[in-house]
Amino acid sequence: MSNEKRPIIVVKKVKKGHAHHGGQWKVAYADFVTAMMAFFMVMWIIGMDQAVKSAVEGYFQNPIGFSEGRASSTNLIEMGSAPKPPSSIMPVQVVARQIETQRYQDIGEKIEMELESTDGLGTIAAQVEIVMTDQGLRIELVEGDDGDTFFAFGSTGLKPAAERALRVIGGELRLTTAPIVVEGHTDAVPYANRDGYTNWELSSDRANAARRAMEASPLGRGRVAEIRGYSDRQLRVPDDPQNNANRRISILLPFTTAPEEIIERSADGAGDGAAGS
């Protein structure tokens, strides 16, 4: 047996390929590409000007009204302005301004009521004028015929009743978050020369005195954003520059919503949409 030849056995190893992973990687890659596209779209929109942003916003808020109000061939980027909303939808800027205006009117009425009901301020209440302007709510403490209701002639010291009135005003303005501007105005009577002290300094110092009185109320510090002294450059009675009514403190609660010209354009656009419907 030992001399017999043993059979030769050849072993062939078959190389196997990698296991099949399926298509999961394609799904993950597609999700990644979609996320990146969304990210760059957001960054692209952020870099646009306000007009184009408004257009994009208008499309997603009301695609039907947007497409009906524009030709189908109009390019969103080339349009350059916000779409005309349908007549049933009020522009956001208009609604925001209306809400803020109503709130300011309520504050003005509350201040009038508080001044009239506070002991000792009945006569002063008649010299506090509260009006809505294009800038916002304006509260003016206007000197009367006697000329020293709020300040003595040439003085920056507030009269006690005037100080109480300003605290009432400040207490009501605390209900808002808008920055407050305090302005001082004088008549055209030249200030008695005292080391170069003029009506410019007098108007500024009076405005600052009003600020301190308001901050002594629940309004607190930090709410007054600006002090302005106008001297006799913005007369209340231009035909009579020395009239006592030109001497006043003006408190402005400015609008924080869109500027008036944007509101007007939005309102015109809404009107055009209504006319065409």
Short mmCIF file of C-alpha atoms in Angstrom, two decimals:
data_model
loop_
_atom_site.label_atom_id
_atom_site.label_comp_id
_atom_site.label_asym_id
_atom_site.label_seq_id
_atom_site.Cartn_x
_atom_site.Cartn_y
_atom_site.Cartn_z
CA MET A 1 0.00 0.00 0.00
CA SER A 2 2.78 2.33 0.83
CA ASN A 3 4.09 2.16 -2.65
CA GLU A 4 0.79 2.94 -4.21
CA LYS A 5 0.32 6.47 -5.48
CA ARG A 6 -2.10 8.50 -3.52
CA PRO A 7 -4.68 10.50 -5.50
CA ILE A 8 -3.93 14.17 -5.90
CA ILE A 9 -6.72 16.33 -4.52
CA VAL A 10 -6.91 19.90 -5.86
CA VAL A 11 -8.75 22.36 -3.61
CA LYS A 12 -10.01 25.48 -5.38
CA LYS A 13 -10.99 28.45 -3.18
CA VAL A 14 -13.76 30.58 -4.58
CA LYS A 15 -13.46 34.29 -3.73
CA LYS A 16 -16.75 35.64 -2.59
CA GLY A 17 -17.81 39.24 -3.25
CA HIS A 18 -18.96 41.70 -0.59
CA ALA A 19 -22.37 41.20 0.87
CA HIS A 20 -25.18 43.01 -0.87
CA HIS A 21 -26.15 46.19 1.09
CA GLY A 22 -29.40 46.92 -0.67
CA GLY A 23 -30.62 50.49 -1.50
CA GLN A 24 -30.63 52.00 2.01
CA TRP A 25 -27.64 54.15 1.23
CA LYS A 26 -29.50 55.73 -1.67
CA VAL A 27 -32.34 56.76 0.59
CA ALA A 28 -29.96 58.25 3.14
CA TYR A 29 -28.08 60.10 0.42
CA ALA A 30 -31.33 61.47 -1.04
CA ASP A 31 -32.39 62.73 2.41
CA PHE A 32 -29.01 64.41 2.84
CA VAL A 33 -29.23 66.13 -0.55
CA THR A 34 -32.79 67.29 0.19
CA ALA A 35 -31.75 68.71 3.56
CA MET A 36 -28.84 70.56 1.98
CA MET A 37 -31.09 71.98 -0.72
CA ALA A 38 -33.56 73.19 1.92
CA PHE A 39 -30.70 74.75 3.90
CA PHE A 40 -29.38 76.66 0.90
CA MET A 41 -32.91 77.74 -0.02
CA VAL A 42 -33.35 79.22 3.46
CA MET A 43 -29.99 80.99 3.28
CA TRP A 44 -30.88 82.30 -0.19
CA ILE A 45 -34.20 83.70 0.98
CA ILE A 46 -32.60 85.32 4.05
CA GLY A 47 -30.22 87.18 1.74
CA MET A 48 -33.04 88.63 -0.36
CA ASP A 49 -34.38 92.14 -0.04
CA GLN A 50 -37.65 92.74 1.77
CA ALA A 51 -39.70 93.02 -1.40
CA VAL A 52 -38.80 89.52 -2.57
CA LYS A 53 -39.29 88.11 0.92
CA SER A 54 -42.79 89.55 0.94
CA ALA A 55 -43.45 87.97 -2.43
CA VAL A 56 -42.34 84.54 -1.21
CA GLU A 57 -44.42 84.96 1.92
CA GLY A 58 -47.45 85.97 -0.13
CA TYR A 59 -47.15 82.90 -2.34
CA PHE A 60 -47.02 80.43 0.54
CA GLN A 61 -49.82 82.18 2.40
CA ASN A 62 -52.18 82.11 -0.57
CA PRO A 63 -50.85 80.34 -3.68
CA ILE A 64 -54.20 80.57 -5.49
CA GLY A 65 -54.63 84.30 -4.92
CA PHE A 66 -51.00 84.82 -5.87
CA SER A 67 -51.25 82.97 -9.18
CA GLU A 68 -54.55 84.61 -10.05
CA GLY A 69 -53.19 88.07 -9.33
CA ARG A 70 -50.06 87.57 -11.50
CA ALA A 71 -49.41 86.32 -14.98
CA SER A 72 -48.24 82.72 -15.00
CA SER A 73 -45.05 83.72 -16.76
CA THR A 74 -44.09 86.20 -14.04
CA ASN A 75 -40.87 85.31 -12.31
CA LEU A 76 -40.97 85.64 -8.52
CA ILE A 77 -37.53 87.23 -8.35
CA GLU A 78 -38.18 89.63 -11.22
CA MET A 79 -41.45 90.77 -9.72
CA GLY A 80 -39.74 92.97 -7.12
CA SER A 81 -42.78 93.55 -4.89
CA ALA A 82 -45.21 91.68 -2.70
CA PRO A 83 -48.22 90.05 -4.36
CA LYS A 84 -51.56 91.75 -4.16
CA PRO A 85 -53.53 89.90 -1.51
CA PRO A 86 -57.10 88.95 -2.22
CA SER A 87 -59.73 91.36 -0.98
CA SER A 88 -60.67 89.02 1.87
CA ILE A 89 -57.16 89.12 3.37
CA MET A 90 -55.88 92.28 5.05
CA PRO A 91 -52.13 92.92 4.61
CA VAL A 92 -50.15 92.02 7.71
CA GLN A 93 -48.61 95.50 7.98
CA VAL A 94 -52.00 97.17 7.95
CA VAL A 95 -53.38 94.88 10.65
CA ALA A 96 -50.33 95.42 12.86
CA ARG A 97 -50.55 99.21 12.52
CA GLN A 98 -54.29 99.18 13.27
CA ILE A 99 -53.75 97.11 16.41
CA GLU A 100 -50.95 99.37 17.61
CA THR A 101 -52.94 102.53 16.83
CA GLN A 102 -55.92 101.27 18.82
CA ARG A 103 -53.66 100.37 21.73
CA TYR A 104 -52.11 103.84 21.73
CA GLN A 105 -55.54 105.45 21.61
CA ASP A 106 -56.59 103.41 24.63
CA ILE A 107 -53.48 104.54 26.51
CA GLY A 108 -54.18 108.18 25.61
CA GLU A 109 -57.76 107.94 26.86
CA LYS A 110 -56.57 106.29 30.07
CA ILE A 111 -54.07 109.09 30.68
CA GLU A 112 -56.78 111.73 30.18
CA MET A 113 -59.05 109.95 32.66
CA GLU A 114 -56.26 109.58 35.24
CA LEU A 115 -55.27 113.25 35.00
CA GLU A 116 -58.87 114.43 35.37
CA SER A 117 -59.58 112.15 38.32
CA THR A 118 -56.35 112.87 40.23
CA ASP A 119 -56.77 115.48 42.96
CA GLY A 120 -55.13 118.79 42.16
CA LEU A 121 -54.60 118.07 38.47
CA GLY A 122 -57.93 119.22 37.08
CA THR A 123 -56.60 122.48 35.70
CA ILE A 124 -53.42 120.87 34.37
CA ALA A 125 -55.41 118.19 32.55
CA ALA A 126 -56.82 120.89 30.29
CA GLN A 127 -53.28 121.84 29.26
CA VAL A 128 -52.25 118.28 28.38
CA GLU A 129 -52.99 117.56 24.74
CA ILE A 130 -52.97 113.94 23.58
CA VAL A 131 -53.13 113.29 19.84
CA MET A 132 -52.36 110.51 17.38
CA THR A 133 -49.85 111.54 14.72
CA ASP A 134 -48.09 109.83 11.83
CA GLN A 135 -45.21 109.18 14.22
CA GLY A 136 -47.24 107.74 17.07
CA LEU A 137 -48.94 108.91 20.25
CA ARG A 138 -47.88 112.44 21.20
CA ILE A 139 -48.57 113.90 24.65
CA GLU A 140 -47.86 117.61 25.01
CA LEU A 141 -47.78 119.59 28.25
CA VAL A 142 -48.48 123.09 26.96
CA GLU A 143 -48.00 126.21 29.04
CA GLY A 144 -51.13 128.29 29.53
CA ASP A 145 -51.68 132.03 29.54
CA ASP A 146 -49.93 132.46 32.87
CA GLY A 147 -46.83 130.80 31.41
CA ASP A 148 -45.63 128.99 34.53
CA THR A 149 -47.88 125.95 34.95
CA PHE A 150 -45.09 123.44 34.41
CA PHE A 151 -41.90 125.51 34.71
CA ALA A 152 -41.22 128.97 36.04
CA PHE A 153 -39.85 131.43 33.49
CA GLY A 154 -36.26 130.56 32.64
CA SER A 155 -36.25 127.65 35.11
CA THR A 156 -35.64 123.93 34.66
CA GLY A 157 -37.34 123.01 37.92
CA LEU A 158 -40.73 121.33 37.56
CA LYS A 159 -43.69 122.66 39.49
CA PRO A 160 -45.07 120.05 41.97
CA ALA A 161 -48.34 119.61 40.06
CA ALA A 162 -46.45 119.18 36.79
CA GLU A 163 -44.25 116.54 38.39
CA ARG A 164 -47.33 114.64 39.54
CA ALA A 165 -48.84 114.83 36.06
CA LEU A 166 -45.69 113.38 34.51
CA ARG A 167 -45.72 110.53 37.00
CA VAL A 168 -49.29 109.72 36.01
CA ILE A 169 -48.27 109.75 32.35
CA GLY A 170 -45.23 107.59 33.00
CA GLY A 171 -47.31 105.13 34.98
CA GLU A 172 -49.60 104.53 32.00
CA LEU A 173 -46.78 104.33 29.46
CA ARG A 174 -45.26 101.45 31.39
CA LEU A 175 -47.86 99.19 29.73
CA THR A 176 -45.99 99.44 26.42
CA THR A 177 -42.55 98.30 25.31
CA ALA A 178 -42.01 101.04 22.72
CA PRO A 179 -39.07 103.41 23.27
CA ILE A 180 -40.14 106.80 24.63
CA VAL A 181 -38.87 110.15 23.33
CA VAL A 182 -39.06 113.31 25.46
CA GLU A 183 -38.77 116.70 23.74
CA GLY A 184 -38.34 120.18 25.17
CA HIS A 185 -39.53 123.34 23.40
CA THR A 186 -39.20 127.03 24.28
CA ASP A 187 -40.62 130.23 22.89
CA ALA A 188 -38.50 132.69 20.92
CA VAL A 189 -37.77 134.99 23.86
CA PRO A 190 -33.96 135.03 24.18
CA TYR A 191 -32.70 133.46 27.38
CA ALA A 192 -30.94 135.84 29.73
CA ASN A 193 -27.23 135.44 29.08
CA ARG A 194 -25.58 133.29 31.70
CA ASP A 195 -22.23 132.01 30.58
CA GLY A 196 -23.59 131.21 27.14
CA TYR A 197 -26.66 129.35 28.40
CA THR A 198 -29.36 129.59 25.72
CA ASN A 199 -32.80 128.25 24.85
CA TRP A 200 -31.08 125.20 23.40
CA GLU A 201 -29.76 124.18 26.81
CA LEU A 202 -33.00 125.25 28.50
CA SER A 203 -35.18 123.06 26.26
CA SER A 204 -32.88 120.07 26.71
CA ASP A 205 -32.68 120.48 30.48
CA ARG A 206 -36.46 120.74 30.77
CA ALA A 207 -36.89 117.57 28.75
CA ASN A 208 -34.40 115.85 31.04
CA ALA A 209 -36.29 117.07 34.11
CA ALA A 210 -39.47 115.58 32.64
CA ARG A 211 -37.65 112.30 32.08
CA ARG A 212 -36.58 112.12 35.72
CA ALA A 213 -40.14 112.75 36.89
CA MET A 214 -41.49 110.00 34.64
CA GLU A 215 -38.85 107.53 35.74
CA ALA A 216 -39.85 108.17 39.35
CA SER A 217 -43.20 106.56 38.46
CA PRO A 218 -43.72 102.81 37.87
CA LEU A 219 -42.26 103.43 34.41
CA GLY A 220 -38.82 102.97 35.89
CA ARG A 221 -35.42 103.61 34.38
CA GLY A 222 -34.34 102.71 30.88
CA ARG A 223 -37.64 103.24 29.06
CA VAL A 224 -36.82 106.74 27.82
CA ALA A 225 -34.72 106.16 24.72
CA GLU A 226 -34.03 109.74 23.67
CA ILE A 227 -34.01 113.32 24.94
CA ARG A 228 -34.41 116.14 22.43
CA GLY A 229 -34.10 119.89 22.88
CA TYR A 230 -35.53 121.97 20.04
CA SER A 231 -35.26 125.48 21.50
CA ASP A 232 -37.67 127.64 19.43
CA ARG A 233 -37.22 125.71 16.16
CA GLN A 234 -40.59 123.93 16.26
CA LEU A 235 -43.03 126.58 17.41
CA ARG A 236 -46.54 125.53 18.23
CA VAL A 237 -47.79 129.01 17.29
CA PRO A 238 -45.51 130.07 14.41
CA ASP A 239 -47.34 133.37 13.91
CA ASP A 240 -46.59 134.36 17.50
CA PRO A 241 -43.07 133.13 18.37
CA GLN A 242 -43.24 134.55 21.91
CA ASN A 243 -46.58 132.95 22.76
CA ASN A 244 -46.52 130.94 25.99
CA ALA A 245 -48.03 127.94 24.17
CA ASN A 246 -44.71 127.50 22.39
CA ARG A 247 -43.22 126.50 25.75
CA ARG A 248 -44.02 122.84 26.17
CA ILE A 249 -42.82 119.33 26.92
CA SER A 250 -43.68 116.75 24.30
CA ILE A 251 -43.67 113.00 25.00
CA LEU A 252 -43.69 110.75 21.95
CA LEU A 253 -44.60 107.07 21.96
CA PRO A 254 -43.51 106.12 18.44
CA PHE A 255 -45.02 103.41 16.30
CA THR A 256 -42.99 100.21 16.16
CA THR A 257 -44.84 98.75 13.16
CA ALA A 258 -44.17 99.38 9.47
CA PRO A 259 -43.59 102.97 8.29
CA GLU A 260 -46.58 104.92 7.02
CA GLU A 261 -45.55 104.68 3.36
CA ILE A 262 -45.52 100.88 3.53
CA ILE A 263 -48.98 100.90 5.07
CA GLU A 264 -50.26 103.14 2.29
CA ARG A 265 -48.81 100.91 -0.41
CA SER A 266 -50.33 97.84 1.22
CA ALA A 267 -53.70 99.54 1.49
CA ASP A 268 -53.56 100.60 -2.16
CA GLY A 269 -52.72 97.04 -3.18
CA ALA A 270 -55.66 95.67 -1.19
CA GLY A 271 -57.95 98.23 -2.81
CA ASP A 272 -56.79 97.26 -6.30
CA GLY A 273 -57.40 93.61 -5.51
CA ALA A 274 -60.90 94.36 -4.24
CA ALA A 275 -61.74 96.42 -7.31
CA GLY A 276 -60.70 93.61 -9.62
CA SER A 277 -62.66 90.91 -7.80
#
